[in-house]
Coordinates of C-alpha atoms and ligand atoms in Angstrom, one line a residue:
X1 CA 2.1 208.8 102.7
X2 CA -0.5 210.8 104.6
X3 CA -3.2 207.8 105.2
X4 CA -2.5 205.6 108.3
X5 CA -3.6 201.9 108.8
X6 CA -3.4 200.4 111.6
X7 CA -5.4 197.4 113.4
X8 CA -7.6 196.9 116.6
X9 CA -9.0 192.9 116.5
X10 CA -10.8 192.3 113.5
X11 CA -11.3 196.1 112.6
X12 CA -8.9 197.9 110.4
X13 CA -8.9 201.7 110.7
X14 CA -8.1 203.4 107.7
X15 CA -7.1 206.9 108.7
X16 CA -6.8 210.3 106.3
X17 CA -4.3 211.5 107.7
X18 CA -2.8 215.0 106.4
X19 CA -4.7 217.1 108.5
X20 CA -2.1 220.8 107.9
X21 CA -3.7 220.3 104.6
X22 CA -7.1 219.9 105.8
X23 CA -6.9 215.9 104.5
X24 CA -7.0 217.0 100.4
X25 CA -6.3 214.0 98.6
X26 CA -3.3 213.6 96.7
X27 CA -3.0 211.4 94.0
X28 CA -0.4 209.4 96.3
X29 CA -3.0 209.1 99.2
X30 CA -5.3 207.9 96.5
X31 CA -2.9 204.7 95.9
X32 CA -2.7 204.6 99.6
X33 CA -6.4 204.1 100.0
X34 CA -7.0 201.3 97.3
X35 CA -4.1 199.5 98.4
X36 CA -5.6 199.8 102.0
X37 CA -8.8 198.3 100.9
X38 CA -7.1 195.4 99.1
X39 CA -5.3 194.3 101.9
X40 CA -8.0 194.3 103.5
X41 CA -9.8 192.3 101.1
X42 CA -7.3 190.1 101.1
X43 CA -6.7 189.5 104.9
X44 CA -9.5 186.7 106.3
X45 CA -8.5 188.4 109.8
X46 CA -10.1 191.6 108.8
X47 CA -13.8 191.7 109.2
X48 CA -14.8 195.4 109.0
X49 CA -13.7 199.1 108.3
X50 CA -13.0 202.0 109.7
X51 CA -12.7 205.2 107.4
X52 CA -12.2 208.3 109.6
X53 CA -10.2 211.6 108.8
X54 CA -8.9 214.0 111.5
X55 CA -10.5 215.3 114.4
X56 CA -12.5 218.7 112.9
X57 CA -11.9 217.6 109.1
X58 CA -12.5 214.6 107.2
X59 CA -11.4 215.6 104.4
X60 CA -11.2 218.8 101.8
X61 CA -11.5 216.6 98.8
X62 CA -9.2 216.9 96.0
X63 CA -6.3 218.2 96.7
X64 CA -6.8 221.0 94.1
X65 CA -2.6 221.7 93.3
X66 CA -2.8 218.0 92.3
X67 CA -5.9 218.9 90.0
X68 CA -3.5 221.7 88.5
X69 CA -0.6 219.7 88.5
X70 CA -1.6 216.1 88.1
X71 CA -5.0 215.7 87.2
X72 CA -6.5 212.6 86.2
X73 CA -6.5 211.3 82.7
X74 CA -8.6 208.5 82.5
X75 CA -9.4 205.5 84.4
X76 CA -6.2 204.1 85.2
X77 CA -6.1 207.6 87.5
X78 CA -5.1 206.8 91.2
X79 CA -8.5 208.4 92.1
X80 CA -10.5 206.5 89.9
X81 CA -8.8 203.1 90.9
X82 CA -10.0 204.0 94.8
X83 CA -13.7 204.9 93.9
X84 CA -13.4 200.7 92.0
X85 CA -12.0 199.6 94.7
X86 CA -14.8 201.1 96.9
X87 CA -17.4 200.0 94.9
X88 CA -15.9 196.6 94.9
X89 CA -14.9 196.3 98.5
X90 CA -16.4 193.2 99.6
X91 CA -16.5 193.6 103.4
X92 CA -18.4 196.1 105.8
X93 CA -17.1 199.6 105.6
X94 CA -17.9 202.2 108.4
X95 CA -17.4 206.0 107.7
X96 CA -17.2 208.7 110.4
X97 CA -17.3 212.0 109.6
X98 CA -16.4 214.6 111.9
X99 CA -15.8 218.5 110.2
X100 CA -15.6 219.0 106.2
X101 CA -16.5 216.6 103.6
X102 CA -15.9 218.0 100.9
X103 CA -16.1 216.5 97.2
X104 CA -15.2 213.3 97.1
X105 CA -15.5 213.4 100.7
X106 CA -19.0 213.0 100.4
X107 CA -19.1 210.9 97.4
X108 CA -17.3 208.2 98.4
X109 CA -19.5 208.2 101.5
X110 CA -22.3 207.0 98.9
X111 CA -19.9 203.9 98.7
X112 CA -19.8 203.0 102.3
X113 CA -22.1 200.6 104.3
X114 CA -22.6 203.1 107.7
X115 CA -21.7 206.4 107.5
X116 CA -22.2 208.0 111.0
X117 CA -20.9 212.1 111.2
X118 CA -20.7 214.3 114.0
X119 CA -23.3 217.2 114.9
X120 CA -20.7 219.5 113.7
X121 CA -19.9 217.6 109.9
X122 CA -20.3 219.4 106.9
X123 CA -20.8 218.4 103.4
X124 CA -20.4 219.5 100.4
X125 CA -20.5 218.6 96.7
X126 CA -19.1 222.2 95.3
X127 CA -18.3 220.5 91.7
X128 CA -20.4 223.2 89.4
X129 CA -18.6 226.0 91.5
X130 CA -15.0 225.0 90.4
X131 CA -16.3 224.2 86.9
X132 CA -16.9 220.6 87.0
X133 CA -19.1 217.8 87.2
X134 CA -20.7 215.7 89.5
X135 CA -18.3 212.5 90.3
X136 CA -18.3 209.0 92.5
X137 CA -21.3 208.3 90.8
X138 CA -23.3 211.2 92.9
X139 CA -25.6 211.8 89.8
X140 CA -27.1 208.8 90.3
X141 CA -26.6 207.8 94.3
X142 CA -27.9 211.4 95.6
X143 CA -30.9 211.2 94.1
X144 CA -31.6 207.7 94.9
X145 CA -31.1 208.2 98.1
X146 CA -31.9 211.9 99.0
X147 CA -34.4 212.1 96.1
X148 CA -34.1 214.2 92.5
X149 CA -35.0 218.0 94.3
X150 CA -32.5 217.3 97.2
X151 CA -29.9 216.6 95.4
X152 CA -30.4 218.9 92.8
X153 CA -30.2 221.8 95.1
X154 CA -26.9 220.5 96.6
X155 CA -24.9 219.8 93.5
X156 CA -26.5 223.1 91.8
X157 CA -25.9 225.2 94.3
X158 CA -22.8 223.6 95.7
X159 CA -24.3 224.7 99.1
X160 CA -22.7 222.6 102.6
X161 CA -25.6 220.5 104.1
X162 CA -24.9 219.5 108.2
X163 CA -25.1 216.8 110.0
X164 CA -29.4 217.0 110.9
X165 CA -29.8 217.3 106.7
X166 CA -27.5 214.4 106.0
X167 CA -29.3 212.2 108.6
X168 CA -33.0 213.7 107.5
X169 CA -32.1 212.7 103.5
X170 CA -30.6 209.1 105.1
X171 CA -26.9 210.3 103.6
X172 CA -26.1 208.7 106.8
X173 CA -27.5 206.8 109.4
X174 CA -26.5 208.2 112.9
X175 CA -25.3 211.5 114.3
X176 CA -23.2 211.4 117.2
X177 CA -21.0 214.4 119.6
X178 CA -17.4 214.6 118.1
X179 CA -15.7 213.9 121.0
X180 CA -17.7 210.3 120.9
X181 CA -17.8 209.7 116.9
X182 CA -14.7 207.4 116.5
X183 CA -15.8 205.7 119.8
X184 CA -18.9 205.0 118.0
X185 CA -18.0 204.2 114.9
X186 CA -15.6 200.9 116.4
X187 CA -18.4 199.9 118.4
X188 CA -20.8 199.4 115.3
X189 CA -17.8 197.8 113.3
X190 CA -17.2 195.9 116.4
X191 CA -20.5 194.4 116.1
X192 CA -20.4 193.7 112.5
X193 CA -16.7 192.1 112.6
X194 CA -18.2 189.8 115.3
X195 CA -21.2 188.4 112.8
X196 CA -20.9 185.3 110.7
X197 CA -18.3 186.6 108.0
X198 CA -19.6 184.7 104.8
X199 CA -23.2 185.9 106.2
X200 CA -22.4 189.8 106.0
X201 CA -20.5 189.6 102.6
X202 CA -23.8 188.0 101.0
X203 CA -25.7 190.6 102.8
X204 CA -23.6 193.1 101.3
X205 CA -23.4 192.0 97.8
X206 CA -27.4 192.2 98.3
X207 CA -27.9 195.2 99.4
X208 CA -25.6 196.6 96.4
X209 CA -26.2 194.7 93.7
X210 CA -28.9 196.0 92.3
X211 CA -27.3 199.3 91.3
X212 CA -23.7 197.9 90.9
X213 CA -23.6 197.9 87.4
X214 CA -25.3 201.5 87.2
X215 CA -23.0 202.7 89.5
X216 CA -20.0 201.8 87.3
X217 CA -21.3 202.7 84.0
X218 CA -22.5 205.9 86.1
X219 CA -18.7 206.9 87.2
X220 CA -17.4 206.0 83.6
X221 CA -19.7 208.7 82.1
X222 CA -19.1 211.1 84.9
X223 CA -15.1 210.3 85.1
X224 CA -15.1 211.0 81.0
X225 CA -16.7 214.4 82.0
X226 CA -15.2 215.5 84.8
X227 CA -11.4 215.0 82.9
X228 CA -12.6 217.0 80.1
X229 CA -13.6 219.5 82.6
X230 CA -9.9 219.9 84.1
X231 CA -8.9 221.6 81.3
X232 CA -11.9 224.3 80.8
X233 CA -10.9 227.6 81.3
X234 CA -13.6 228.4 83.8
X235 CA -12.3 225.0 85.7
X236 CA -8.6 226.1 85.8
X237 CA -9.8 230.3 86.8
X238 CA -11.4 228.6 89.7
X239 CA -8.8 226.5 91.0
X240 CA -6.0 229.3 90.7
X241 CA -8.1 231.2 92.6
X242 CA -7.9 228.7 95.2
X243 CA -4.4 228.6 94.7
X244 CA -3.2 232.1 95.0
X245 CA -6.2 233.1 97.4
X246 CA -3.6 234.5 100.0
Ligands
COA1 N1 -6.5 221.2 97.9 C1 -5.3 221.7 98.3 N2 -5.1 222.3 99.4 C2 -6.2 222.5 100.3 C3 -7.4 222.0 100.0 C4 -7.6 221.3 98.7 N3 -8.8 220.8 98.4 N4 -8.3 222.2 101.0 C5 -7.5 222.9 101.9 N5 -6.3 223.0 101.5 C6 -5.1 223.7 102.2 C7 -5.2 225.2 102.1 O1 -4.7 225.7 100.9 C8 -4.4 225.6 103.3 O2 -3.0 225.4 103.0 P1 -2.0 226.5 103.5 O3 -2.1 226.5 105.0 O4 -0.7 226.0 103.0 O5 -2.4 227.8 102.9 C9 -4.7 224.5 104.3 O6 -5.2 223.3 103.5 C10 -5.8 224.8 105.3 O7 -7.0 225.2 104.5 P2 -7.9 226.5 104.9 O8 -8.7 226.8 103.7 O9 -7.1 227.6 105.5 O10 -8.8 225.9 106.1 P3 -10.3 226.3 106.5 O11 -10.6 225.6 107.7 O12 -10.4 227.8 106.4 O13 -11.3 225.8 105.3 C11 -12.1 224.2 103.8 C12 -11.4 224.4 105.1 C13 -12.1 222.7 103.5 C14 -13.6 224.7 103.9 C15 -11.4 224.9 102.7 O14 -10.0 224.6 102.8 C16 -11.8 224.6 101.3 O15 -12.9 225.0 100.8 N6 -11.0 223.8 100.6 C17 -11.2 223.5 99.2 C18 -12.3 222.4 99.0 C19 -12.5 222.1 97.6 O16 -13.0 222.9 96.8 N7 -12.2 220.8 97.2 C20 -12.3 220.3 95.9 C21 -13.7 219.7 95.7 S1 -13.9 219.0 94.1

């Protein structure tokens, strides 16, 4: 299935795990995730969780033969289910990004609670590139949080920002070696698990509540777009490219 759960105490790590394919999401891996998070949800032995990918890649984003092959048609879409069940997720979520993050790799980082990376993360929002549109609600979130110029220049230029950018705009909070990250990234959910449960999830609906209902009518309006784009012919040039690039 390509994304691995598995428990340690009262942290769940939730694992991308298809790493010969650099981690690119398929729409199965999708369902995967949002089932992940409602378990977890739904388990009062669960207290935080861990998002990691592989070591060297989080993930390539979308895989792009589903995009061809499968792409998403509206919001019943496996990929838009996961980004509402993100947004909804009602306990601490920890993301550690170690390599690419590319797409909604980054975007649904926007989603997380802590999002720690490793000096040698990179990430990337390369929508205009293949034709398409900002998504995850990263037309609002970026600038929020990494102001309007920042994150114009990333998802106009597509350009990868690293690990000292990301931590500079406060895309995340901490930078760590690889060879530590996942170490790292228990300890803080470690911490949090072992806080006063109905405490945190207050704190949490708090600290997103104010833009919760901007951030859905933002991924509505973006998830209309980006569908229409899947089918430009600029949008479907780029991706066969991809495709037949050997
Ligand atoms: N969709 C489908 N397959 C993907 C993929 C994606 N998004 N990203 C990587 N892969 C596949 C490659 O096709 C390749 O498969 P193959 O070995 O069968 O040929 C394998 O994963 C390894 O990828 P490769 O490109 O050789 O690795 P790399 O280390 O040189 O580069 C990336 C890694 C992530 C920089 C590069 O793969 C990439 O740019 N991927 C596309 C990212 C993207 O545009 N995502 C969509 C954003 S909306």
């Amino acid at each position: 299935m390509s994304i691995s759960v598995r428990d340690e105490g009262a942290v769940r790590v939730v694992r991308i795990d298809r790493p010969e394919k650099k981690n690119a999401l398929t729409l199965v891996m999708y369902e995967a995730l949002a089932k992940a998070l409602a378990d977890a949800s739904a388990n009062a032995e669960c207290r935080a969780v861990v998002l990691v990918g592989h070591p060297g890649v989080f993930t390539a984003g979308n895989d792009i033969g589903d995009f061809l092959q499968n792409p998403p048609s509206g919001e019943d879409s496996p990929v838009f289910r996961f980004l509402l069940a993100l947004v909804d997720f009602d306990k601490p979520i920890i993301a550690a990004v170690d390599g690419a993050a590319v797409g909604v790799g980054t975007t649904m980082l926007l989603h997380c609670d802590v999002v720690i990376a490793s000096t040698r993360a990179k990430f990337s929002m390369p929508f205009v590139n293949l034709g398409l549109v900002p998504e995850g609600a990263s037309s609002l979130l970026v600038p929020q949080i990494a102001g309007r110029a920042t994150a114009s220049y990333w998802l106009m230029t597509g350009e990868a920002f690293d690990s000292d950018s990301a931590l500079r705009t406060g895309m995340i909070s901490h930078v760590f070696d690889a060879e530590e990250l996942e170490a790292r990234a228990m300890k803080i959910a470690e911490t949090i698990a072992a806080k006063p449960p109905e405490a945190m999830k207050i704190t949490k609906d708090l600290l997103r509540a104010p833009v919760r209902a901007a951030v859905k009518e933002t991924l509505s309006r973006e998830g209309a777009l980006f569908i229409a784009r899947l089918t430009a012919p600029e949008t479907i040039a780029a991706f066969t490219s991809f495709m037949t690039r050997r």
